[in-house]
Amino acid sequence: MRTIAIMNRVIKELLRDKRTLALMFLAPILILWLMSVIFTANSTTNVNVGTVAISSSVSTNLNQVKHVNVKHYQSTKTARKALKDDKIDAIIHKSGNDYTITHANTDSSKTSAVKMAFRSALVAANVKTMKTQLGAAKATINKLQKMLPVQAQQKLRAQSQGQVSASKQSASPKITNHYVYGDSSTGFFDKMLPILMGFFVFFFVFLISGMALLKERTSGTLSRLLATPVKRSEIVFGYMASYGILAVFQTILIVVATIWLLGVEVVGSVFNIIIINLILALVALAFGILLSTFANSEFQMMQFIPLVVIPQVFFSGIIPMDSMASWIKDISYVIPIKYSGDAVTGIMMQGKNLTSFGLDIGVLLIFLVVLTILNVVGLKRYRKV
Amino acid sequence: MTNAIIDLTHLVKKFGKQTVLKDINLQVMSGEIVGLIGPSGAGKSTVIKTALGMELADGGSATVFGKVMPNRQLLARIGYMAQTDALYETLSGRENLKFYAQMKGIHKSEISDSISHVADVVNLADDLDKRVSGYSGGMMRRLSLAIALLGNPELLILDEPTVGIDPALRRQIWKELNAIRDEERSILITTHVMDEAELCDKVALLLGGKVIAFDEPVVLKMQYKVDSIEEVFLKAEGEFK
Ligand SMILES: Nc1ncnc2c1ncn2[C@@H]1O[C@H](COP(=O)(O)OP(=O)(O)OP(=O)(O)O)[C@@H](O)[C@H]1O
Ligand SMILES: [Mg+2]
């Protein structure tokens, strides 16, 4: 009951602070938009693709894709030399039914451009051949069917459908990607987006909730609140509920903006992303409230940004940790954004389920519980019971 | 000591090395208005905060309604007005009152009646739907007092409630305080206005971390052989130095 009253009050206060609200919702979109501008500008760079033993239909299709130049090579050896000399950005090699793409991968935007171009070229070629094949097959089948009695006709139809789907399967070849430098995860932007999303949620909830509680303390409303029979936990939960709701809206907005502005494909469920970000927001809130007790003014609260918030980005996984000293890796284990980033990456890029991130969610929940308990106990500073 | 609503015995409170309260003995009975006076920085607000359990005593004991403070449940029976206004400025006066009423655990059905009653006492009924950020200093003080009066608490603890309030309204507020006392409820009030001290049933003079005098105004005046509490105050402070 009191928790809900506190939640209502905090939300009311937030809604009336139009500027903070605008910052919370518009700033992430602005930044994402800026990034999208930079990102799309990047992707129009021309890529040179070397092909070895590729069917002419695929090759012409590939050449038709904008900003892609195709060069034919007689052998993989000459192609590799060209790749080494920086004349081409990738080699596409066909052996049997399967394709192998070797990316130079020095520029991740080129790598993804090649992947996309090749996939679309392949699909276009497939569709064409399938169309002609299907057309021919259908024509002969129809001809034959007409000559047969009705019962046999039905049998055949069922069979022919089976054949079509079988031919579809055989038509999709395996594509293997190789990288001269780094690996598939080197795609900087792809990797950054889920973490960035978490960062926005974390940053704003941390800062605004911290400031809000700081204001409660400095204006004296906190001690007045604590002069009523309210429980300390009710105050913390009230704040959690209100900022949780806020985070849900923020996440929805960011996800929609990501899909819309950046054209990023979200493979998994948006709902799952919201859940992860909601948990992250609660962690950020608990963190903000906790740190606000160590600040005596808004300015001192701001000082936590370079100290606490920015390092989160470095250890969140945006920068590959594999090559770093192990003690640096150890630090990353206490960075909440790392866990949400892992989970959201998986959901967004690979369409994984929440259940596959039990560990990440578990760690976030441990953060949440520990910080919440610290907060509830920490309020004892202002009232002894 | 029967019926003591607030009972402070040998209360000691330190802030770091500074001992603000050395030995405080103070009783507030039911149906009594006790005024706490003393120079600025004497520790009046500290006495109140310790009695409420917002500060932990370093020695002695503070009991309210016969129970040792701090005690969360008891806070529902106490109306507290802090020296600072402590209002939510983005909310309207009514929203502030409603929020604190909910925090005090006043029953839903009684909240709106309670709000209109206290708003009348402090003469704020017409401005209740304005945002507090648009209030004058005196209006904020009145709203703060109104919050303390919510829910007819058995004990009122008011830290300089009438600062910045005009004489007519001050008189009205004292009328209400007297009515509260007549209902056998108790009030502990701090003030720098000696005219108000005269209106209390008992006055406690806080000096050097101790209550150096605690009696009815008439008795105090006789004791110090002067005509007003103001002179009592000045004489006591002079002797102390
Ligand atoms: N939280 C605190 N930390 C450190 N010292 C404090 C704290 N609160 C009060 N003090 C000190 O205790 C002393 C008494 O303060 P208090 O606020 O009780 O005075 P007061 O009698 O209410 O004064 P005023 O009439 O000006 O309101 C002051 O010297 C003050 O500096
Ligand atoms: Mg004071």
XYZ file of C-alpha atoms and ligand atoms in Angstrom:
658
model
C 0.000 0.000 0.000
C 2.675 2.521 1.032
C 4.948 1.111 -1.627
C 2.348 1.935 -4.247
C 1.818 5.418 -2.820
C 5.561 6.065 -3.008
C 5.653 4.677 -6.530
C 2.813 6.965 -7.587
C 4.512 9.953 -6.076
C 7.866 9.264 -7.722
C 6.225 8.738 -11.100
C 4.198 11.931 -10.695
C 7.336 13.881 -9.886
C 9.145 12.382 -12.866
C 6.325 13.117 -15.270
C 6.336 16.748 -14.200
C 10.050 17.088 -14.775
C 9.719 17.410 -18.514
C 13.355 18.081 -19.177
C 14.689 15.039 -17.395
C 12.055 12.959 -19.085
C 13.022 14.312 -22.477
C 16.663 13.622 -21.745
C 15.897 10.086 -20.731
C 13.881 9.308 -23.839
C 15.297 11.538 -26.531
C 19.009 11.407 -25.789
C 19.328 7.655 -26.515
C 17.420 8.099 -29.762
C 19.603 11.015 -30.766
C 22.761 9.051 -30.086
C 21.430 6.005 -31.903
C 20.440 8.159 -34.833
C 23.887 9.722 -34.984
C 25.396 6.271 -34.932
C 23.094 5.108 -37.656
C 24.195 8.004 -39.830
C 27.826 7.155 -39.262
C 27.156 3.466 -39.718
C 25.262 3.749 -42.990
C 27.855 6.144 -44.352
C 30.380 3.459 -43.606
C 28.550 0.697 -45.358
C 28.574 2.430 -48.723
C 32.286 1.877 -49.078
C 33.072 -0.167 -52.146
C 34.061 -3.738 -51.647
C 36.061 -5.851 -54.066
C 35.232 -9.516 -54.061
C 37.396 -12.160 -55.674
C 35.584 -15.284 -56.853
C 36.938 -18.716 -57.581
C 34.870 -21.345 -59.381
C 31.558 -19.543 -58.908
C 28.655 -20.153 -61.248
C 28.101 -17.255 -63.607
C 24.540 -16.573 -62.427
C 25.653 -16.034 -58.829
C 28.575 -13.981 -60.000
C 26.499 -11.637 -62.152
C 23.997 -11.232 -59.329
C 26.809 -10.355 -56.979
C 28.148 -7.807 -59.414
C 24.725 -6.209 -59.615
C 24.685 -5.468 -55.887
C 25.585 -1.825 -55.326
C 29.140 -0.995 -54.292
C 30.348 -4.504 -55.042
C 32.978 -5.286 -57.677
C 33.628 -8.848 -58.670
C 36.949 -10.163 -59.975
C 37.399 -13.700 -61.196
C 40.442 -15.688 -60.298
C 41.558 -18.954 -61.794
C 42.840 -20.481 -58.588
C 42.643 -19.890 -54.864
C 46.353 -19.208 -54.872
C 46.173 -16.117 -57.069
C 43.101 -14.974 -55.175
C 44.891 -15.293 -51.861
C 47.743 -13.239 -53.154
C 45.321 -10.514 -54.221
C 43.724 -10.622 -50.744
C 47.106 -10.270 -49.163
C 47.983 -7.354 -51.400
C 44.771 -5.635 -50.359
C 43.380 -5.685 -53.879
C 40.266 -7.511 -52.793
C 38.385 -7.653 -49.488
C 37.121 -11.195 -49.660
C 37.374 -14.410 -51.628
C 34.334 -16.511 -52.407
C 35.222 -20.054 -53.292
C 32.886 -22.824 -54.307
C 33.659 -26.460 -53.778
C 30.954 -28.968 -54.534
C 27.678 -27.450 -53.387
C 29.214 -25.382 -50.584
C 30.750 -21.945 -50.462
C 33.705 -20.709 -48.489
C 34.177 -16.992 -47.924
C 37.514 -15.724 -46.716
C 37.265 -12.205 -45.335
C 40.213 -9.889 -44.873
C 38.060 -8.516 -42.021
C 40.234 -5.483 -41.437
C 37.129 -3.367 -41.777
C 34.119 -4.966 -40.160
C 31.668 -2.942 -42.193
C 33.178 -4.383 -45.390
C 32.943 -7.867 -43.967
C 29.277 -7.523 -43.242
C 28.713 -5.849 -46.606
C 30.245 -8.845 -48.388
C 28.194 -11.271 -46.330
C 25.010 -9.445 -47.066
C 25.759 -9.017 -50.750
C 26.639 -12.650 -51.213
C 23.616 -13.888 -49.372
C 21.293 -11.771 -51.472
C 23.076 -12.766 -54.671
C 22.750 -16.412 -53.762
C 19.096 -16.070 -52.906
C 18.418 -14.251 -56.161
C 20.213 -16.946 -58.158
C 18.419 -19.704 -56.271
C 15.047 -18.166 -56.783
C 15.703 -17.921 -60.492
C 16.804 -21.515 -60.906
C 14.086 -22.759 -58.647
C 11.506 -20.852 -60.609
C 12.611 -22.342 -63.901
C 12.979 -25.815 -62.389
C 9.632 -25.658 -60.725
C 7.975 -24.326 -63.823
C 9.363 -27.147 -65.930
C 8.546 -29.785 -63.345
C 5.023 -28.542 -62.876
C 4.414 -28.462 -66.599
C 5.517 -32.083 -67.088
C 3.654 -33.250 -64.006
C 0.490 -31.558 -65.115
C 0.838 -33.132 -68.525
C 1.329 -36.571 -67.015
C -1.446 -36.157 -64.499
C -3.977 -35.424 -67.146
C -3.267 -38.793 -68.704
C -3.835 -40.714 -65.453
C -6.992 -41.795 -63.609
C -8.129 -39.664 -60.652
C -6.795 -41.858 -57.817
C -3.303 -41.985 -59.210
C -3.452 -38.244 -59.794
C -3.925 -37.568 -56.087
C -1.094 -39.876 -55.109
C 1.224 -38.202 -57.517
C 0.365 -34.739 -56.324
C 1.317 -35.636 -52.818
C 4.558 -37.111 -54.049
C 5.450 -34.123 -56.188
C 4.998 -31.820 -53.217
C 7.466 -33.915 -51.297
C 9.887 -33.631 -54.153
C 9.633 -29.871 -54.325
C 10.447 -29.451 -50.661
C 13.294 -31.893 -51.027
C 14.726 -29.938 -53.886
C 14.449 -26.778 -51.821
C 16.615 -28.334 -49.161
C 19.310 -29.411 -51.518
C 19.307 -25.962 -53.087
C 20.497 -24.198 -49.925
C 24.252 -24.632 -49.829
C 26.417 -24.308 -46.756
C 28.363 -21.077 -46.402
C 31.502 -21.137 -44.307
C 33.168 -17.896 -43.309
C 36.880 -17.570 -42.682
C 38.608 -14.544 -41.329
C 42.175 -13.462 -41.894
C 41.907 -11.092 -38.973
C 39.779 -11.566 -35.865
C 36.530 -13.490 -36.017
C 32.886 -13.099 -36.808
C 32.271 -11.099 -33.649
C 34.575 -8.338 -34.789
C 31.535 -6.521 -36.161
C 31.940 -3.531 -33.925
C 28.542 -2.000 -34.225
C 26.687 -5.293 -33.978
C 28.448 -5.961 -30.762
C 28.005 -2.512 -29.437
C 24.290 -2.112 -29.878
C 22.994 -4.462 -27.171
C 25.597 -3.162 -24.751
C 24.829 0.400 -25.694
C 21.169 -0.239 -25.080
C 21.973 -1.558 -21.636
C 24.239 1.395 -21.076
C 21.493 3.920 -21.804
C 19.147 2.181 -19.418
C 21.826 1.869 -16.766
C 23.155 5.390 -17.110
C 19.869 7.251 -16.951
C 18.245 5.163 -14.262
C 21.421 5.300 -12.170
C 21.797 9.024 -12.450
C 18.184 10.103 -12.145
C 17.286 7.793 -9.297
C 20.481 8.703 -7.469
C 19.698 12.375 -7.873
C 16.099 11.843 -6.787
C 17.106 10.156 -3.572
C 19.812 12.705 -2.972
C 17.195 15.433 -3.279
C 14.948 13.612 -0.838
C 17.808 13.599 1.598
C 19.000 17.177 1.186
C 15.508 18.677 1.119
C 14.639 16.844 4.316
C 11.731 14.923 2.843
C 13.540 11.659 3.514
C 13.812 12.258 7.238
C 10.238 13.487 7.300
C 9.207 10.365 5.436
C 11.109 8.320 7.983
C 9.250 10.138 10.765
C 6.138 8.276 9.601
C 5.660 4.571 10.281
C 6.780 3.691 6.745
C 9.131 0.724 6.500
C 12.578 1.342 5.034
C 11.987 -1.464 2.575
C 8.754 0.164 1.416
C 10.690 3.243 0.366
C 13.243 1.202 -1.576
C 10.551 -0.941 -3.221
C 8.499 2.125 -4.113
C 11.473 3.582 -5.916
C 12.129 0.269 -7.615
C 8.588 -0.028 -8.893
C 8.529 3.468 -10.336
C 11.914 3.306 -12.014
C 11.179 -0.215 -13.199
C 8.152 1.100 -15.076
C 10.239 3.913 -16.491
C 12.910 1.479 -17.649
C 10.332 -0.659 -19.416
C 9.184 2.326 -21.450
C 12.722 3.407 -22.142
C 13.670 -0.043 -23.343
C 10.654 -0.294 -25.610
C 11.535 3.060 -27.095
C 15.165 2.155 -27.633
C 14.301 -1.208 -29.178
C 11.769 0.372 -31.501
C 14.255 3.084 -32.442
C 16.925 0.461 -33.060
C 14.712 -1.526 -35.369
C 13.379 1.551 -37.095
C 16.323 3.868 -37.396
C 19.112 1.394 -37.720
C 17.234 -1.327 -39.476
C 18.825 -3.790 -37.097
C 17.112 -7.124 -37.147
C 15.955 -8.346 -33.778
C 15.866 -12.104 -34.160
C 14.676 -12.974 -30.672
C 11.695 -11.697 -28.748
C 11.543 -8.024 -27.854
C 9.735 -9.009 -24.683
C 12.792 -10.934 -23.504
C 15.005 -7.936 -24.171
C 12.684 -5.804 -22.074
C 12.868 -8.291 -19.215
C 16.663 -8.238 -19.222
C 16.795 -4.469 -19.377
C 14.213 -4.215 -16.614
C 16.424 -6.268 -14.338
C 19.407 -4.160 -15.358
C 17.448 -0.986 -14.604
C 16.641 -2.259 -11.129
C 20.311 -3.006 -10.558
C 21.157 0.507 -11.788
C 18.532 1.953 -9.477
C 19.810 0.093 -6.463
C 23.313 1.147 -7.392
C 22.289 4.783 -7.821
C 20.491 4.875 -4.497
C 23.437 3.281 -2.756
C 25.986 5.687 -4.204
C 23.773 8.710 -3.602
C 24.308 8.174 0.105
C 27.982 8.938 -0.470
C 27.246 12.209 -2.235
C 26.300 15.460 -0.591
C 25.276 17.396 -3.669
C 24.176 16.886 -7.231
C 27.650 17.788 -8.370
C 29.185 15.085 -6.237
C 26.705 12.650 -7.747
C 27.945 13.658 -11.193
C 31.454 12.772 -10.095
C 30.422 9.133 -10.020
C 29.933 9.138 -13.773
C 33.607 8.989 -14.777
C 34.328 6.885 -11.721
C 31.577 4.318 -11.900
C 29.594 4.566 -15.106
C 32.179 5.053 -17.837
C 34.426 2.134 -16.781
C 31.355 -0.075 -17.112
C 31.569 0.453 -20.856
C 35.204 -0.603 -21.045
C 34.616 -3.819 -19.177
C 31.233 -4.554 -20.664
C 32.607 -6.566 -23.560
C 32.595 -3.882 -26.233
C 36.336 -4.213 -26.290
C 37.356 -7.873 -26.649
C 38.734 -9.118 -23.366
C 40.382 -12.299 -24.643
C 43.774 -10.768 -25.121
C 43.821 -8.858 -21.852
C 45.488 -9.734 -18.609
C 43.416 -12.065 -16.491
C 42.967 -9.587 -13.663
C 41.237 -7.251 -16.082
C 38.961 -10.078 -17.099
C 38.198 -10.642 -13.428
C 37.024 -7.053 -13.117
C 34.509 -7.615 -15.867
C 32.735 -10.175 -13.724
C 31.470 -7.463 -11.398
C 30.176 -5.282 -14.229
C 26.389 -5.650 -14.501
C 26.275 -4.344 -18.080
C 28.439 -7.257 -19.188
C 25.751 -9.732 -18.191
C 22.863 -7.839 -19.694
C 24.957 -7.236 -22.811
C 25.672 -10.953 -23.181
C 22.035 -11.842 -22.786
C 20.631 -9.129 -25.036
C 23.235 -9.908 -27.705
C 22.143 -13.512 -27.692
C 18.461 -12.650 -27.834
C 18.846 -9.968 -30.452
C 21.355 -11.604 -32.783
C 20.788 -15.294 -32.290
C 17.186 -15.384 -31.181
C 18.029 -17.336 -28.068
C 15.606 -17.854 -25.220
C 15.735 -16.362 -21.755
C 16.416 -19.835 -20.423
C 19.793 -19.958 -22.142
C 20.900 -16.987 -20.060
C 20.106 -18.436 -16.672
C 23.595 -17.621 -15.470
C 23.567 -14.021 -16.674
C 20.132 -13.379 -15.239
C 21.106 -15.142 -12.046
C 24.157 -12.954 -11.585
C 22.108 -9.819 -12.255
C 19.547 -10.953 -9.703
C 22.287 -11.551 -7.153
C 23.505 -8.007 -7.765
C 19.969 -6.772 -7.337
C 19.269 -8.627 -4.119
C 22.567 -7.697 -2.500
C 22.295 -4.017 -3.455
C 18.676 -3.858 -2.339
C 19.504 -5.320 1.048
C 22.371 -2.843 1.379
C 19.983 -0.010 0.594
C 17.335 -1.086 3.044
C 19.963 -1.487 5.744
C 21.687 1.725 4.649
C 18.565 3.765 5.336
C 19.177 2.964 8.987
C 21.539 5.897 8.920
C 18.512 8.174 8.868
C 16.232 6.231 11.173
C 17.428 3.629 13.570
C 14.437 1.314 13.132
C 5.806 9.968 36.868
C 2.463 8.859 35.646
C 1.122 9.577 32.227
C 4.378 10.882 30.787
C 3.914 10.948 27.025
C 7.518 11.896 26.392
C 10.071 11.007 29.028
C 13.691 11.949 28.489
C 16.051 10.954 31.261
C 19.753 11.760 31.407
C 19.854 11.968 27.642
C 23.318 12.391 26.122
C 24.017 13.061 22.470
C 27.369 13.569 20.789
C 28.238 14.554 17.258
C 31.819 13.425 16.824
C 33.755 15.112 19.603
C 31.096 17.743 20.262
C 28.743 16.820 23.092
C 25.568 18.664 22.182
C 23.300 17.239 24.864
C 24.938 16.571 28.198
C 22.119 15.628 30.523
C 18.594 16.243 29.352
C 15.642 15.527 31.620
C 12.272 16.460 30.221
C 8.731 15.159 30.618
C 5.700 15.962 28.557
C 2.403 14.913 30.140
C -0.813 14.239 28.338
C -2.884 17.369 27.757
C 0.125 19.623 28.030
C 1.925 22.067 25.757
C 5.639 22.146 26.533
C 7.765 24.881 25.009
C 11.455 24.269 24.460
C 13.490 27.446 24.269
C 17.176 28.163 24.099
C 19.721 30.006 22.019
C 20.391 28.991 18.464
C 22.589 25.916 18.356
C 21.666 24.911 21.909
C 20.393 21.563 20.685
C 16.607 21.963 20.588
C 16.253 20.205 17.256
C 18.641 17.532 18.469
C 16.437 16.865 21.516
C 13.473 16.398 19.193
C 15.300 14.162 16.740
C 16.608 11.978 19.527
C 13.140 11.711 21.049
C 11.841 10.585 17.664
C 14.615 8.055 17.168
C 16.054 9.798 14.139
C 19.264 10.186 16.082
C 20.539 7.537 18.410
C 21.212 8.676 21.968
C 24.721 8.127 23.331
C 23.418 7.813 26.845
C 20.248 7.970 28.917
C 16.894 6.977 27.538
C 14.051 8.398 25.534
C 10.630 6.863 25.943
C 7.490 7.926 24.138
C 4.088 6.529 25.143
C 6.019 4.429 27.647
C 8.038 2.674 24.967
C 11.727 3.086 24.281
C 12.463 5.025 21.120
C 13.309 4.361 18.344
C 10.098 2.503 17.582
C 8.562 2.505 14.127
C 4.960 1.726 15.051
C 4.782 4.593 17.524
C 5.534 7.069 14.763
C 1.956 6.628 13.524
C 0.765 8.346 16.714
C 3.151 11.289 16.414
C 2.798 14.331 14.178
C 6.235 15.744 13.434
C 7.087 19.018 11.822
C 10.742 19.524 11.056
C 12.576 22.819 11.130
C 13.049 22.587 7.361
C 9.890 22.429 5.321
C 10.562 19.094 3.615
C 7.925 19.310 0.898
C 7.767 17.862 -2.602
C 7.869 21.030 -4.664
C 6.697 19.563 -7.950
C 3.536 18.309 -6.288
C 0.550 20.411 -5.275
C -0.293 21.072 -1.641
C -3.083 18.526 -1.770
C -0.830 15.883 -3.275
C 1.727 16.486 -0.539
C -0.924 16.120 2.133
C -2.345 13.008 0.521
C 1.066 11.392 0.222
C 1.980 11.995 3.841
C -1.479 10.864 4.924
C -0.871 7.588 3.109
C 2.539 7.282 4.720
C 1.032 7.814 8.151
C -1.361 4.997 7.408
C -4.517 7.063 7.691
C -7.474 5.094 6.406
C -8.426 5.800 2.787
C -11.940 6.914 3.657
C -10.685 9.482 6.170
C -7.939 11.035 4.078
C -9.957 13.684 2.262
C -11.787 14.803 5.435
C -8.515 14.992 7.287
C -6.946 17.042 4.486
C -9.730 19.605 4.401
C -9.675 19.960 8.183
C -5.942 20.659 8.454
C -6.021 22.927 5.398
C -8.646 25.048 7.157
C -6.555 25.292 10.299
C -3.594 26.747 8.415
C -5.794 28.704 6.016
C -4.554 26.987 2.881
C -7.821 25.604 1.529
C -7.819 27.914 -1.503
C -4.256 27.164 -2.516
C -4.273 23.402 -2.129
C -4.200 22.694 -5.844
C -1.274 24.974 -6.575
C 2.164 23.468 -6.978
C 4.276 23.943 -3.859
C 7.066 25.474 -5.973
C 4.715 28.427 -6.418
C 4.101 28.840 -2.666
C 5.480 31.667 -0.556
C 7.767 30.860 2.363
C 4.949 31.228 4.877
C 2.625 29.072 2.813
C 5.211 26.284 2.757
C 5.559 26.544 6.525
C 1.798 26.289 6.903
C 1.612 23.289 4.619
C 4.365 21.679 6.626
C 2.384 22.276 9.808
C -0.752 20.925 8.156
C 1.109 17.712 7.378
C 2.043 17.332 11.046
C -1.599 17.814 12.070
C -2.872 15.096 9.710
C -4.701 12.217 11.315
C -5.160 13.840 14.769
C -1.974 12.415 16.316
C -1.881 12.016 20.084
C 1.464 13.767 20.224
C 2.651 16.722 18.182
C 6.321 17.584 17.946
C 6.763 20.920 16.240
C 10.144 22.482 15.492
C 9.616 26.243 15.128
C 6.195 25.939 13.514
C 5.335 29.623 13.359
C 8.410 31.042 11.620
C 7.307 33.313 8.777
C 3.626 33.181 9.680
C 1.656 36.400 10.083
C 0.202 37.429 13.484
C -3.439 36.740 12.660
C -2.667 33.263 11.407
C -0.346 32.634 14.318
C -3.212 33.366 16.651
C -5.414 30.963 14.721
C -2.785 28.258 14.920
C -2.413 28.709 18.663
C -6.161 28.413 19.013
C -5.933 25.058 17.287
C -2.998 24.007 19.479
C -4.998 24.884 22.583
C -7.955 22.899 21.261
C -5.626 19.939 20.754
C -4.363 20.274 24.297
C -7.936 20.389 25.562
C -8.507 17.027 23.892
C -5.827 15.647 26.239
C -3.321 15.403 23.417
C 0.247 16.608 23.975
C 2.482 19.071 22.202
C 6.229 19.648 22.329
C 7.135 22.859 20.561
C 10.356 24.794 20.047
C 10.299 28.494 19.399
C 12.338 31.655 19.351
C 9.245 33.788 19.877
C 9.035 34.467 23.608
C 5.415 35.597 23.377
C 4.613 32.089 22.280
C 6.595 30.626 25.142
C 4.256 32.483 27.488
C 1.360 30.560 25.961
C 2.833 27.161 26.827
C 1.803 25.241 29.911
C 5.420 24.621 30.732
C 8.658 26.016 29.421
C 11.993 24.217 29.283
C 15.109 26.331 28.967
C 17.943 24.568 27.215
C 21.433 25.881 27.841
C 24.859 24.267 27.677
C 23.432 20.863 26.863
C 21.182 20.824 29.936
C 17.650 21.815 30.783
C 18.486 24.494 33.351
C 14.905 25.453 34.107
C 11.634 23.603 33.527
C 8.373 24.911 34.926
C 5.230 26.915 34.293
C 5.899 30.368 32.852
C 4.523 32.082 35.960
C 6.797 30.103 38.248
C 9.830 30.770 36.044
C 9.152 34.486 36.072
C 8.909 34.478 39.868
C 12.033 32.397 40.174
C 14.070 34.853 38.086
C 12.178 37.832 39.506
C 11.286 39.278 36.106
C 8.093 40.127 34.186
C 8.431 38.105 30.995
C 9.845 34.888 29.650
C 12.046 36.961 27.366
C 13.767 38.430 30.404
C 14.023 34.980 31.944
C 15.774 33.838 28.823
C 18.199 36.777 28.758
C 18.933 36.584 32.473
C 19.543 32.850 32.370
C 21.816 33.175 29.385
C 23.723 35.997 31.084
C 24.194 33.975 34.286
C 25.309 31.000 32.275
C 28.098 32.960 30.661
N 23.948 16.011 12.048
C 24.782 16.772 12.781
N 26.115 16.560 12.689
C 26.976 17.303 13.418
N 26.610 18.275 14.253
C 25.300 18.547 14.378
C 24.318 17.794 13.635
N 23.102 18.284 13.950
C 23.308 19.281 14.834
N 24.625 19.438 15.098
C 25.198 20.385 16.042
O 24.479 20.304 17.226
C 24.273 21.587 17.785
C 22.811 21.783 18.067
O 22.085 21.807 16.851
P 20.502 21.970 16.833
O 20.081 21.941 15.418
O 19.907 20.960 17.739
O 20.312 23.422 17.430
P 18.943 24.212 17.675
O 18.872 24.466 19.117
O 17.819 23.519 17.051
O 19.254 25.574 16.922
P 18.239 26.526 16.121
O 17.487 27.299 17.122
O 19.150 27.402 15.335
O 17.397 25.660 15.294
C 24.860 22.578 16.798
O 26.104 23.007 17.299
C 25.049 21.804 15.551
O 26.214 22.241 14.908
Mg 16.608 23.820 15.522
